[in-house]
Amino acid sequence: QVQLVESGGGLVQAGGSLRLSCAASGTRFSIASMAWYRQPPGKPRDLVARITSGGSTTYADSMQGRFTISSDNAKNTVYLQMNSLKPEDPAVYYCHAREGLGLVKFDIWGQGTQVTVSS
């Protein structure tokens, strides 16, 4: 059974930095991509950043320049380095992985980790 476990969330002051990590275990197929999403209270879940197995990255426009996604394919782990955190950044951050077998794809979600930014 494939599982994603997030860690690194917590309380940080505005302007500070935080690094989230997500480790995938029990994977049976190749991972096409891993990503981070966030969901502020009462708002939809939106993409923060995505990285493919080949290292190509995609960022939401609002995150460009402050957040950096990286991965360790050997460990099936993805990281999100968050710098210059702002009061609007608090949310539950979710790890996402997409496994692929040919044209068949499987989406896997972690349980989420809370990030709170204080003024």
XYZ file of N, CA and C in Angstrom:
357
model
N 0.849 -1.182 0.000
C 0.000 0.000 0.000
C 0.887 1.236 0.000
N 0.636 2.133 -0.906
C 1.422 3.354 -1.017
C 0.931 4.380 -0.008
N 1.869 4.998 0.679
C 1.542 6.040 1.636
C 2.486 7.218 1.472
N 1.957 8.405 1.705
C 2.746 9.627 1.718
C 2.682 10.216 3.117
N 3.837 10.509 3.678
C 3.907 11.055 5.022
C 4.608 12.406 4.977
N 3.878 13.457 5.345
C 4.435 14.801 5.373
C 4.996 15.114 6.756
N 5.982 15.989 6.778
C 6.543 16.456 8.029
C 7.165 17.835 7.810
N 7.438 18.521 8.897
C 8.097 19.809 8.820
C 7.197 21.005 9.038
N 5.906 20.785 9.159
C 4.997 21.886 9.406
C 5.108 22.384 10.834
N 4.501 23.532 11.073
C 4.527 24.103 12.401
C 4.302 25.592 12.381
N 4.706 26.240 13.456
C 4.537 27.680 13.613
C 5.828 28.396 13.250
N 5.704 29.432 12.442
C 6.860 30.220 12.037
C 6.456 31.690 11.975
N 7.389 32.569 12.266
C 7.117 33.993 12.191
C 7.110 34.471 10.746
N 6.342 35.506 10.490
C 6.330 36.100 9.165
C 7.743 36.512 8.770
N 8.104 36.185 7.540
C 9.447 36.454 7.064
C 10.413 35.317 7.288
N 9.998 34.335 8.037
C 10.843 33.199 8.325
C 10.773 32.135 7.248
N 11.459 31.040 7.503
C 11.540 29.951 6.540
C 11.149 28.631 7.183
N 10.736 27.726 6.330
C 10.329 26.406 6.772
C 10.543 25.436 5.622
N 10.912 24.212 5.942
C 11.064 23.197 4.917
C 10.175 22.008 5.221
N 9.322 21.688 4.276
C 8.455 20.533 4.380
C 9.073 19.358 3.635
N 8.788 18.172 4.106
C 9.247 16.984 3.425
C 8.105 15.986 3.318
N 8.181 15.154 2.310
C 7.167 14.136 2.081
C 7.856 12.893 1.565
N 7.689 11.809 2.270
C 8.304 10.548 1.893
C 7.246 9.555 1.441
N 7.476 8.968 0.295
C 6.575 7.955 -0.239
C 7.115 6.574 0.071
N 6.240 5.716 0.521
C 6.624 4.343 0.817
C 5.647 3.383 0.166
N 6.135 2.200 -0.141
C 5.288 1.186 -0.727
C 4.954 1.402 -2.190
N 5.722 2.230 -2.868
C 5.456 2.486 -4.281
C 5.780 1.252 -5.115
N 4.914 0.972 -6.069
C 5.083 -0.197 -6.932
C 5.389 0.187 -8.366
N 5.015 1.376 -8.748
C 5.226 1.848 -10.104
C 6.087 3.092 -10.077
N 6.535 3.481 -11.238
C 7.361 4.669 -11.333
C 6.546 5.910 -10.986
N 7.175 6.831 -10.280
C 6.519 8.074 -9.907
C 6.752 9.088 -11.008
N 5.663 9.520 -11.617
C 5.766 10.488 -12.695
C 6.061 11.881 -12.162
N 5.448 12.219 -11.037
C 5.650 13.537 -10.460
C 5.233 13.539 -8.997
N 5.749 14.517 -8.276
C 5.311 14.771 -6.917
C 5.064 16.259 -6.788
N 4.170 16.614 -5.898
C 3.762 18.002 -5.816
C 3.336 18.371 -4.406
N 3.252 19.671 -4.195
C 2.707 20.224 -2.968
C 1.497 21.080 -3.294
N 0.450 20.878 -2.545
C -0.747 21.697 -2.612
C -0.971 22.324 -1.246
N -1.743 23.374 -1.217
C -2.109 23.956 0.066
C -3.578 24.345 0.065
N -4.152 24.330 1.245
C -5.558 24.649 1.403
C -5.740 25.534 2.632
N -5.881 26.842 2.422
C -6.191 27.729 3.541
C -7.587 27.448 4.074
N -7.875 27.845 5.300
C -9.208 27.606 5.857
C -10.302 28.216 4.988
N -11.294 27.410 4.652
C -12.428 27.882 3.878
C -12.161 28.140 2.411
N -11.008 27.747 1.925
C -10.660 27.982 0.530
C -10.318 26.672 -0.168
N -10.355 26.664 -1.507
C -10.039 25.442 -2.247
C -8.579 25.039 -2.116
N -8.322 23.791 -2.410
C -6.957 23.288 -2.414
C -6.309 23.637 -3.749
N -5.179 24.296 -3.699
C -4.508 24.767 -4.901
C -3.079 24.253 -4.975
N -2.603 24.132 -6.190
C -1.236 23.696 -6.426
C -0.243 24.761 -5.973
N 0.803 24.329 -5.297
C 1.906 25.197 -4.929
C 3.068 24.996 -5.895
N 3.496 23.758 -6.035
C 4.605 23.432 -6.918
C 4.582 21.958 -7.255
N 5.146 21.636 -8.407
C 5.210 20.248 -8.853
C 6.573 19.981 -9.468
N 7.064 18.775 -9.272
C 8.322 18.367 -9.870
C 8.154 16.988 -10.486
N 8.647 16.819 -11.702
C 8.554 15.544 -12.391
C 9.758 14.683 -12.059
N 9.674 13.422 -12.457
C 10.785 12.515 -12.223
C 12.043 12.956 -12.955
N 11.866 13.714 -14.025
C 12.998 14.237 -14.769
C 13.562 15.529 -14.223
N 12.937 16.070 -13.180
C 13.444 17.272 -12.547
C 12.817 18.566 -13.010
N 11.863 18.485 -13.915
C 11.179 19.686 -14.373
C 10.225 20.188 -13.291
N 10.223 21.492 -13.048
C 9.414 22.067 -11.981
C 8.380 23.043 -12.516
N 7.285 23.127 -11.796
C 6.211 24.056 -12.093
C 5.777 24.717 -10.796
N 5.596 26.027 -10.826
C 5.193 26.778 -9.652
C 3.946 27.592 -9.933
N 3.130 27.720 -8.921
C 2.051 28.688 -8.998
C 2.654 30.083 -9.046
N 2.034 30.963 -9.814
C 2.591 32.299 -9.999
C 2.806 33.024 -8.675
N 1.896 32.850 -7.747
C 1.998 33.542 -6.471
C 3.129 33.021 -5.596
N 3.639 31.848 -5.892
C 4.713 31.243 -5.106
C 6.088 31.440 -5.730
N 6.113 31.843 -6.970
C 7.367 31.974 -7.704
C 8.337 32.891 -6.973
N 9.537 32.382 -6.751
C 10.580 33.178 -6.131
C 10.714 32.995 -4.638
N 9.682 32.515 -3.972
C 9.728 32.307 -2.532
C 9.808 30.840 -2.150
N 9.144 29.996 -2.910
C 9.113 28.569 -2.611
C 9.944 27.810 -3.633
N 10.599 26.757 -3.167
C 11.401 25.919 -4.035
C 11.094 24.454 -3.763
N 10.767 23.723 -4.816
C 10.509 22.305 -4.682
C 11.715 21.527 -5.179
N 12.026 20.460 -4.494
C 13.123 19.593 -4.890
C 12.768 18.165 -4.516
N 13.529 17.225 -5.029
C 13.214 15.826 -4.760
C 14.470 14.979 -4.721
N 14.347 13.864 -4.062
C 15.381 12.843 -4.031
C 14.713 11.580 -4.546
N 14.911 11.298 -5.811
C 14.229 10.166 -6.430
C 14.609 8.826 -5.802
N 15.843 8.712 -5.375
C 16.289 7.466 -4.765
C 15.535 7.169 -3.473
N 15.119 8.223 -2.778
C 14.397 8.070 -1.527
C 12.897 8.296 -1.679
N 12.461 8.579 -2.898
C 11.051 8.892 -3.154
C 10.552 9.976 -2.195
N 11.329 11.014 -2.090
C 11.030 12.094 -1.165
C 11.023 13.430 -1.894
N 10.058 14.264 -1.552
C 9.974 15.596 -2.117
C 10.025 16.614 -0.988
N 10.622 17.771 -1.276
C 10.777 18.823 -0.288
C 10.180 20.118 -0.810
N 9.757 20.934 0.110
C 9.300 22.272 -0.228
C 9.975 23.254 0.712
N 10.897 24.029 0.163
C 11.563 25.067 0.923
C 10.749 26.341 0.806
N 10.292 26.854 1.923
C 9.456 28.037 1.946
C 10.212 29.173 2.632
N 10.428 30.232 1.899
C 11.123 31.403 2.415
C 10.201 32.612 2.410
N 10.545 33.579 3.230
C 9.776 34.829 3.312
C 8.289 34.559 3.478
N 7.963 33.741 4.438
C 6.575 33.377 4.672
C 5.739 34.594 5.059
N 4.530 34.613 4.550
C 3.626 35.727 4.750
C 2.401 35.285 5.538
N 1.701 36.244 6.150
C 0.508 35.885 6.929
C -0.549 35.150 6.122
N -0.598 35.351 4.816
C -1.578 34.664 3.992
C -1.163 33.248 3.628
N 0.027 32.833 4.016
C 0.511 31.500 3.702
C -0.034 30.398 4.604
N -0.523 30.709 5.817
C -0.991 29.615 6.677
C -2.042 28.759 6.000
N -1.852 27.469 6.093
C -2.744 26.520 5.449
C -2.300 25.114 5.809
N -3.121 24.161 5.428
C -2.702 22.776 5.470
C -2.031 22.470 4.139
N -0.820 21.993 4.207
C -0.070 21.657 3.007
C -0.116 20.153 2.779
N -0.490 19.783 1.570
C -0.655 18.382 1.219
C 0.379 17.950 0.193
N 0.915 16.784 0.414
C 1.808 16.168 -0.549
C 0.991 15.324 -1.517
N 1.403 15.341 -2.771
C 0.721 14.578 -3.814
C 1.748 13.845 -4.657
N 1.418 12.632 -5.030
C 2.267 11.860 -5.923
C 1.426 11.228 -7.010
N 1.991 11.167 -8.190
C 1.323 10.521 -9.309
C 2.205 9.396 -9.810
N 1.709 8.186 -9.679
C 2.392 7.012 -10.190
C 1.835 6.677 -11.556
N 2.703 6.180 -12.409
C 2.278 5.842 -13.747
C 2.718 4.467 -14.181
N 1.828 3.794 -14.891
C 2.122 2.521 -15.525
C 1.595 2.641 -16.939
N 2.479 2.964 -17.851
C 2.039 3.273 -19.191
C 1.192 4.530 -19.171
N -0.010 4.443 -19.715
C -0.927 5.572 -19.720
C -1.850 5.586 -18.504
N -1.740 4.587 -17.653
C -2.553 4.514 -16.449
C -1.835 5.257 -15.332
N -2.552 6.139 -14.661
C -1.964 6.944 -13.609
C -2.762 6.822 -12.316
N -2.044 6.920 -11.216
C -2.650 6.811 -9.897
C -2.258 8.022 -9.071
N -3.237 8.647 -8.454
C -3.010 9.816 -7.615
C -3.065 9.430 -6.146
N -2.068 9.870 -5.406
C -1.950 9.543 -3.990
C -1.772 10.830 -3.196
N -2.493 10.933 -2.105
C -2.441 12.124 -1.262
C -1.968 11.791 0.141
N -1.190 12.705 0.704
C -0.814 12.589 2.098
C -1.906 13.152 2.991
N -1.699 13.067 4.296
C -2.692 13.535 5.254
C -2.631 15.036 5.489
N -1.548 15.657 5.090
C -1.399 17.092 5.243
C -0.631 17.467 6.492
N 0.012 18.618 6.441
C 0.727 19.155 7.588
C 0.397 20.635 7.717
N 0.127 21.068 8.930
C -0.313 22.437 9.180
C 0.870 23.393 9.233
N 0.729 24.500 8.540
C 1.699 25.579 8.599
C 0.983 26.834 9.086
N 1.478 27.407 10.162
C 0.893 28.609 10.737
C 1.947 29.708 10.776
N 1.581 30.883 10.304
C 2.490 32.020 10.252
C 2.004 33.091 11.210
N 2.855 33.495 12.126
C 2.524 34.532 13.084
C 3.102 35.872 12.643
N 2.446 36.954 13.053
C 2.894 38.293 12.698
C 4.072 38.717 13.555
